Amino acid sequence: MKYSVQVKIKDGVLDPEMETLQRLLRRSGVKGIRQLTHTQQFVLEFDDQVDATEAERVARTVAGDVLANPEIHDWTLDVL
Amino acid sequence: MKYSVQVKIKDGVLDPEMETLQRLLRRSGVKGIRQLTHTQQFVLEFDDQVDATEAERVARTVAGDVLANPEIHDWTLDVL
Amino acid sequence: MSDPALRIAIIDFHGTLCERDCAAAFGQAAHVETMLVSSEKDSFSGPVHAIVVPGGFSYGDYIRPGAMARTAPITRALYAAADAGTPIIGICNGFQILCEIRLLPGVLLKNRDGRFICRETGLRVQSRRSPFLAGVKPDVLRVPIAHKYGQYYCSAETLAELQANDQIALCYCDDEGQISDAANPNGSVGHIAGVTNKAGNVLGMMPHPERRAMPWHAGKDGNWMIESVCA
Amino acid sequence: MNILIDQILNQRQKDTLLAGLGRDPTPAEVAMVSAMWSEHCGYTHSRHFLKTLPREGEHVLAGPGENAGIIRLHDQLAVAFKIESHNHPSAVVPYQGAATGVGGILRDIFTMGSEPIALMNSLHFDIRDHRGKWIAEHVVDGIADYGNCTGIPTVGGEYSSYPWYVDNPLVNVVCAGLLKPEQVLKASTAQVGDRVLYFGNKTGRDGIAGAIFASLNLTEATREQKSAVQVGDPFMGKLIMQATLELIRAGVPSAMQDMGAAGITCSTSEIAHNSGLGITVELDAVPVRAPGITAEEILLSESQERMLATVPPDRLAQAEEILNRYPLDYAWIGVIEETPDMVVRFQNETVASAPLDLLIDGCPVEDYADLTDDVLRAGKERASDLSGIAGTGRPLLGGKPSTNPEPPTLSALLEVYAETSHYASARHIYEQFDYEINQRTLGGPGDDHTLMYDAASERTVAFTLHSRSPWTLQHAYRGTRAVLAAAWRRSIAAGAYPLGLSNCLNYPSADRRETMIDFGGTTLAMKEFCEALGIPVTGGNVSFYNESEVGAIAPTPVFVLVGDSVLGPDRYRYAGAEGQLYLLGTPDLTAGDVYALWRLRQDGTLSGATVPTVDFAQEHQVGQALLDLYRAYPGAFAMRDVGKGGVFKRILEQFARADRDVVLNDDLPAALPDVLLGEGPCTYLLFVPDATTLEWPAALQAAGIRPLGRVTAGDGKLLAPAVELDLLKYRARADKSLEPHWIDQLELAP
Ligand SMILES: Nc1ncnc2c1ncn2[C@@H]1O[C@H](COP(=O)(O)OP(=O)(O)O)[C@@H](O)[C@H]1O
Ligand SMILES: [Mg+2]
């Protein structure tokens, strides 16, 4: 059982790391990058004994409680 | 033109964040997670005027020099 | 003041660093007894007058500063204390934790220029609703910041609410007390250095009052806040 | 693995191993020996010289050989301190290299039972090009992230940028800790039957052969050995620090050692050997992270944040009770034995069984009997032609001295002062460090002195960190004497008679005789300094092979002095008073670093630059008199040693204010450029506010203390005979951040 959690900064929330990176790149003469976005993917791999409902419950809790902060992130959960 | 850069810690190199998360989850009673991995995806979107070879060259440089450190990361570049 | 000492609980997560600094600073106040409470505990074992969530790098700041604090048993006790109106202050990482466990609105992002900043800043007291600020006489304090993730962020609606409810407690300002972009070290929205919850009893702030409190410190502005809550 | 062994073990080492074992070594034994007999662990090239250093003294509680030196400051307080290099990893992975350097030095300090109170660092780059800047930025970020996360303030340091650090940056980190004199725990006190405790992170394949890595020149080939890279885990660093201190306070371990270079091999063998005993290690018990990891890999892994302790059998439960409170791994991996052998078992087989004598003391070391003191004192002069620096013959600087050099004008020198990164504000570095946490910082970065306050004993500890590569490049022996004297003066200005010395000796390849002459010259100078002033060497670190195809570093010894300071919270802090400036000593422009930088710009040489000739007895006399003055007039006046950037830097930092002028007297002791930008023996600058009347002790009068000028009402000028300088202008330029010097364009051009 493998779950993938994708965490992405919400539209409209500025991502300071990407902002800093953009600034650095611009200062270095890199032109032409219109947008830079960043997504994090976490893969949770469960032991075979763990059943699917339990695994999904755990994955969902970890995603919503720790991996993402709903104030700034959108997140999705997928089975791999 | 859109490029995606995937950055991941090399096998065998310690990922302290994932190790710690796994340890804490185990301590708080979450069992059954065999492995936890983390991949970062950056999407670089170029202005239309930038031609493809130039965009790819820039994307490659940014990936190898800034987004990833080849000593500890594996990275891949894809056109989206 | 009544006889039994005021008990101030100082919460210690794995990776918390400023618990002893806070204990020393708050412990100076008359009648105060500080106690360290491990985050692995789920209660304070007895009444507490106030709670300090100190600075540091709980769980290494891994994933996101404050994010893993949610998994600690003490959070349940914190929710109960917040509901009961107990004065709570989160300093630096403590502020990040209080935001991550949703006791305070907003979130703390990486500083505008991406680096850790250790520097004294000016702080303008905007609201004295928190018991930690009620007795602060000056309008401007000088207290240092030390953080990499101190950029306060919230949505426009939340910001409007904060303003409407008088929840903005502290803003960064310059030597003359002027709030400005130049005096904002980390890019915080509205130049915010500290906010309270709606009720006013929970305060979070990035600067460290406990670092301007001891007899050998050159500045002592942090003592205003300590004396305020212990009055 | 085998390729590495052939690179590392020379014929003599192979012969010694075979003779010592009387049979063919097992692969695990070869692995262990390759690490233990590397330069990094075995001190093969340096031992000959290091053993001459004075290490005894009434204040020494632990000396070289232990994880860190410990000095008793007074009855209630002792200080553990040590400096270590992380140059090679930092050249390859600057962020991780620097971060793990901090982790390692922290472990050395808390392993001894002392609570870390301060970190410092000595950083040297060549920031002329993109790579140098990239390294500089990432090194600082790595130091910041690790130190900040563990809650130990980084309270000072130094940095420089010189062309001889191209491709070979130096990253030396210092840690100091406090403890009660009776709390010292050593790595040499294990008992037979004690169980061997492992705790911290799991063992993985990261950092395999790191110790070997540090013993090689950096070539394209070594850069490719990626398995040598280690990743730091500062959160675990903090946990093992807390757990270790808790174990020690509870009296659980009988001995303690961190796992640094050569990991399990080095820590287990040394703890047994230093205790005069043997050890059996069960590798199957070691918590591992990498599936299929081999015995050799476990033995050599340099995974970070791992600790080793020996625990008496009746204390095992107590140890577990403490460790269970932390989210970390621990395991019992062996036992201390009577027979002085190291036995390693893995998967039901004995994979190694070798006498510890052979493994540790058997290391064949180089003998340099022909490098007599006379040879070392004569040394090797370098200045005018740096093109073949350290004998590599590589065109590093390419300069030939201009035949008829014009002496520099004051304005040309001040131009250099204002433009180079050396005197730009170090705020860009130190504001990334939390330098105030733990409430002990009395003098932090940007302050005159580095002072840490201990509220319990109401005493102050002074730390001094110093190196001067232009001097040690020109002449290792005389240059080192000058650096040590300068470090001494810094300590005196910080109010402390130094009680102990630690050092990090950064040199090019040890395989070249010229390097060893330099190295020997440095150790001889250190010996003379320590003997003359009664200061023991309590520890140190050697880093050879700091060279690559591109260049070799200048010999760069870095020194750390620790002392009990007479300055306290009430020390004098300049706040705008008018008063008198006094100068001790006679500064010489050509000895100062501003001249060196000017000269390097002119023609890429140091011709005309000099090394001050110092007399330790005289420095001692003046230093003592100044300390007496501090004691006689507490909080009444300010004193600075005159070091890098000369008197001018001190005037700029302290007295450049919109409402003050600095007016120098007509009868200056030397030409103005010498006075403002020079350096020399026994040079100090003192400021006495008008409200204070001092009586100069005879010793200072004899040393020639003289009025230099006045700080008086004005508008930010420096006025000297026929010269008027706008101090505020220079101050504004010096206040500018280093950032623009450090950050520039990525090489994105095709
Ligand atoms: N690498 C560093 N790490 C921490 N602090 C530093 C570093 N480099 C410089 N500093 C601090 O910045 C200040 C100015 O540095 P510098 O001018 O080189 O030293 P000083 O004033 O001691 O001669 C000093 O207080 C020093 O401790
Ligand atoms: Mg050690």
PDB file of N, CA, C and O in Angstrom, chain D residues 373-403:
ATOM      1  N   ASP D 373      65.436  22.529  14.780  1.00  0.00           N
ATOM      2  CA  ASP D 373      64.917  23.861  15.093  1.00  0.00           C
ATOM      3  C   ASP D 373      65.586  24.929  14.230  1.00  0.00           C
ATOM      4  O   ASP D 373      64.940  25.893  13.812  1.00  0.00           O
ATOM      5  N   ASP D 374      66.861  24.766  13.976  1.00  0.00           N
ATOM      6  CA  ASP D 374      67.542  25.763  13.147  1.00  0.00           C
ATOM      7  C   ASP D 374      66.973  25.801  11.738  1.00  0.00           C
ATOM      8  O   ASP D 374      66.757  26.868  11.164  1.00  0.00           O
ATOM      9  N   VAL D 375      66.715  24.606  11.203  1.00  0.00           N
ATOM     10  CA  VAL D 375      66.133  24.552   9.857  1.00  0.00           C
ATOM     11  C   VAL D 375      64.761  25.221   9.866  1.00  0.00           C
ATOM     12  O   VAL D 375      64.409  25.993   8.968  1.00  0.00           O
ATOM     13  N   LEU D 376      63.990  24.938  10.905  1.00  0.00           N
ATOM     14  CA  LEU D 376      62.628  25.484  10.968  1.00  0.00           C
ATOM     15  C   LEU D 376      62.640  26.991  11.174  1.00  0.00           C
ATOM     16  O   LEU D 376      61.824  27.715  10.607  1.00  0.00           O
ATOM     17  N   ARG D 377      63.575  27.466  11.997  1.00  0.00           N
ATOM     18  CA  ARG D 377      63.645  28.907  12.213  1.00  0.00           C
ATOM     19  C   ARG D 377      64.056  29.614  10.935  1.00  0.00           C
ATOM     20  O   ARG D 377      63.556  30.683  10.615  1.00  0.00           O
ATOM     21  N   ALA D 378      64.973  29.019  10.209  1.00  0.00           N
ATOM     22  CA  ALA D 378      65.366  29.616   8.928  1.00  0.00           C
ATOM     23  C   ALA D 378      64.164  29.584   7.989  1.00  0.00           C
ATOM     24  O   ALA D 378      63.843  30.569   7.334  1.00  0.00           O
ATOM     25  N   GLY D 379      63.484  28.465   7.953  1.00  0.00           N
ATOM     26  CA  GLY D 379      62.231  28.357   7.222  1.00  0.00           C
ATOM     27  C   GLY D 379      62.344  28.720   5.769  1.00  0.00           C
ATOM     28  O   GLY D 379      63.415  28.642   5.161  1.00  0.00           O
ATOM     29  N   LYS D 380      61.234  29.112   5.229  1.00  0.00           N
ATOM     30  CA  LYS D 380      61.176  29.412   3.804  1.00  0.00           C
ATOM     31  C   LYS D 380      60.530  30.786   3.669  1.00  0.00           C
ATOM     32  O   LYS D 380      59.419  31.001   4.138  1.00  0.00           O
ATOM     33  N   GLU D 381      61.240  31.714   3.082  1.00  0.00           N
ATOM     34  CA  GLU D 381      60.708  33.073   2.899  1.00  0.00           C
ATOM     35  C   GLU D 381      59.880  33.115   1.622  1.00  0.00           C
ATOM     36  O   GLU D 381      60.325  32.669   0.584  1.00  0.00           O
ATOM     37  N   ARG D 382      58.717  33.654   1.730  1.00  0.00           N
ATOM     38  CA  ARG D 382      57.917  33.874   0.522  1.00  0.00           C
ATOM     39  C   ARG D 382      57.325  35.255   0.589  1.00  0.00           C
ATOM     40  O   ARG D 382      56.898  35.681   1.637  1.00  0.00           O
ATOM     41  N   ALA D 383      57.313  35.932  -0.471  1.00  0.00           N
ATOM     42  CA  ALA D 383      56.656  37.224  -0.494  1.00  0.00           C
ATOM     43  C   ALA D 383      56.568  37.712  -1.921  1.00  0.00           C
ATOM     44  O   ALA D 383      55.490  37.933  -2.465  1.00  0.00           O
ATOM     45  N   SER D 384      57.730  37.801  -2.539  1.00  0.00           N
ATOM     46  CA  SER D 384      57.736  38.514  -3.807  1.00  0.00           C
ATOM     47  C   SER D 384      57.174  37.652  -4.926  1.00  0.00           C
ATOM     48  O   SER D 384      56.593  38.155  -5.864  1.00  0.00           O
ATOM     49  N   ASP D 385      57.343  36.358  -4.849  1.00  0.00           N
ATOM     50  CA  ASP D 385      56.854  35.534  -5.942  1.00  0.00           C
ATOM     51  C   ASP D 385      55.922  34.462  -5.398  1.00  0.00           C
ATOM     52  O   ASP D 385      56.354  33.467  -4.838  1.00  0.00           O
ATOM     53  N   LEU D 386      54.650  34.693  -5.585  1.00  0.00           N
ATOM     54  CA  LEU D 386      53.678  33.728  -5.071  1.00  0.00           C
ATOM     55  C   LEU D 386      53.195  32.798  -6.173  1.00  0.00           C
ATOM     56  O   LEU D 386      52.280  32.023  -5.973  1.00  0.00           O
ATOM     57  N   SER D 387      53.825  32.898  -7.329  1.00  0.00           N
ATOM     58  CA  SER D 387      53.265  32.137  -8.451  1.00  0.00           C
ATOM     59  C   SER D 387      53.393  30.637  -8.206  1.00  0.00           C
ATOM     60  O   SER D 387      52.575  29.864  -8.657  1.00  0.00           O
ATOM     61  N   GLY D 388      54.394  30.247  -7.476  1.00  0.00           N
ATOM     62  CA  GLY D 388      54.517  28.809  -7.199  1.00  0.00           C
ATOM     63  C   GLY D 388      54.225  28.550  -5.750  1.00  0.00           C
ATOM     64  O   GLY D 388      54.979  27.890  -5.052  1.00  0.00           O
ATOM     65  N   ILE D 389      53.139  29.040  -5.285  1.00  0.00           N
ATOM     66  CA  ILE D 389      52.867  29.011  -3.853  1.00  0.00           C
ATOM     67  C   ILE D 389      52.951  27.587  -3.313  1.00  0.00           C
ATOM     68  O   ILE D 389      52.455  26.638  -3.913  1.00  0.00           O
ATOM     69  N   ALA D 390      53.669  27.459  -2.213  1.00  0.00           N
ATOM     70  CA  ALA D 390      53.862  26.165  -1.567  1.00  0.00           C
ATOM     71  C   ALA D 390      54.471  25.147  -2.507  1.00  0.00           C
ATOM     72  O   ALA D 390      54.289  23.956  -2.361  1.00  0.00           O
ATOM     73  N   GLY D 391      55.210  25.637  -3.488  1.00  0.00           N
ATOM     74  CA  GLY D 391      55.973  24.727  -4.313  1.00  0.00           C
ATOM     75  C   GLY D 391      55.170  23.937  -5.321  1.00  0.00           C
ATOM     76  O   GLY D 391      55.689  23.021  -5.941  1.00  0.00           O
ATOM     77  N   THR D 392      53.934  24.265  -5.521  1.00  0.00           N
ATOM     78  CA  THR D 392      53.175  23.488  -6.495  1.00  0.00           C
ATOM     79  C   THR D 392      53.555  23.874  -7.910  1.00  0.00           C
ATOM     80  O   THR D 392      53.261  23.149  -8.841  1.00  0.00           O
ATOM     81  N   GLY D 393      54.179  25.051  -8.040  1.00  0.00           N
ATOM     82  CA  GLY D 393      54.573  25.503  -9.366  1.00  0.00           C
ATOM     83  C   GLY D 393      53.395  25.902 -10.230  1.00  0.00           C
ATOM     84  O   GLY D 393      53.528  26.130 -11.421  1.00  0.00           O
ATOM     85  N   ARG D 394      52.226  25.994  -9.623  1.00  0.00           N
ATOM     86  CA  ARG D 394      51.068  26.354 -10.428  1.00  0.00           C
ATOM     87  C   ARG D 394      50.872  27.856 -10.456  1.00  0.00           C
ATOM     88  O   ARG D 394      51.076  28.517  -9.442  1.00  0.00           O
ATOM     89  N   PRO D 395      50.507  28.375 -11.578  1.00  0.00           N
ATOM     90  CA  PRO D 395      50.362  29.824 -11.678  1.00  0.00           C
ATOM     91  C   PRO D 395      49.125  30.292 -10.936  1.00  0.00           C
ATOM     92  O   PRO D 395      48.070  30.458 -11.504  1.00  0.00           O
ATOM     93  N   LEU D 396      49.263  30.470  -9.653  1.00  0.00           N
ATOM     94  CA  LEU D 396      48.105  30.834  -8.857  1.00  0.00           C
ATOM     95  C   LEU D 396      47.827  32.324  -8.963  1.00  0.00           C
ATOM     96  O   LEU D 396      46.733  32.749  -9.275  1.00  0.00           O
ATOM     97  N   LEU D 397      48.829  33.107  -8.653  1.00  0.00           N
ATOM     98  CA  LEU D 397      48.619  34.542  -8.653  1.00  0.00           C
ATOM     99  C   LEU D 397      49.260  35.191  -9.858  1.00  0.00           C
ATOM    100  O   LEU D 397      48.879  36.268 -10.279  1.00  0.00           O
ATOM    101  N   GLY D 398      50.248  34.529 -10.388  1.00  0.00           N
ATOM    102  CA  GLY D 398      50.834  34.965 -11.644  1.00  0.00           C
ATOM    103  C   GLY D 398      51.636  36.241 -11.562  1.00  0.00           C
ATOM    104  O   GLY D 398      52.181  36.703 -12.539  1.00  0.00           O
ATOM    105  N   GLY D 399      51.741  36.841 -10.385  1.00  0.00           N
ATOM    106  CA  GLY D 399      52.363  38.151 -10.309  1.00  0.00           C
ATOM    107  C   GLY D 399      53.871  38.104 -10.210  1.00  0.00           C
ATOM    108  O   GLY D 399      54.459  37.180  -9.674  1.00  0.00           O
ATOM    109  N   LYS D 400      54.489  39.110 -10.750  1.00  0.00           N
ATOM    110  CA  LYS D 400      55.911  39.376 -10.519  1.00  0.00           C
ATOM    111  C   LYS D 400      55.957  40.747  -9.870  1.00  0.00           C
ATOM    112  O   LYS D 400      55.222  41.638 -10.270  1.00  0.00           O
ATOM    113  N   PRO D 401      56.792  40.909  -8.857  1.00  0.00           N
ATOM    114  CA  PRO D 401      56.827  42.207  -8.202  1.00  0.00           C
ATOM    115  C   PRO D 401      57.199  43.306  -9.184  1.00  0.00           C
ATOM    116  O   PRO D 401      58.113  43.121  -9.979  1.00  0.00           O
ATOM    117  N   SER D 402      56.476  44.395  -9.125  1.00  0.00           N
ATOM    118  CA  SER D 402      56.845  45.511  -9.979  1.00  0.00           C
ATOM    119  C   SER D 402      58.222  45.979  -9.526  1.00  0.00           C
ATOM    120  O   SER D 402      58.530  45.988  -8.340  1.00  0.00           O
ATOM    121  N   THR D 403      59.062  46.337 -10.495  1.00  0.00           N
ATOM    122  CA  THR D 403      60.458  46.592 -10.161  1.00  0.00           C
ATOM    123  C   THR D 403      60.623  47.808  -9.268  1.00  0.00           C
ATOM    124  O   THR D 403      61.476  47.840  -8.388  1.00  0.00           O
TER     125      THR D 403
END
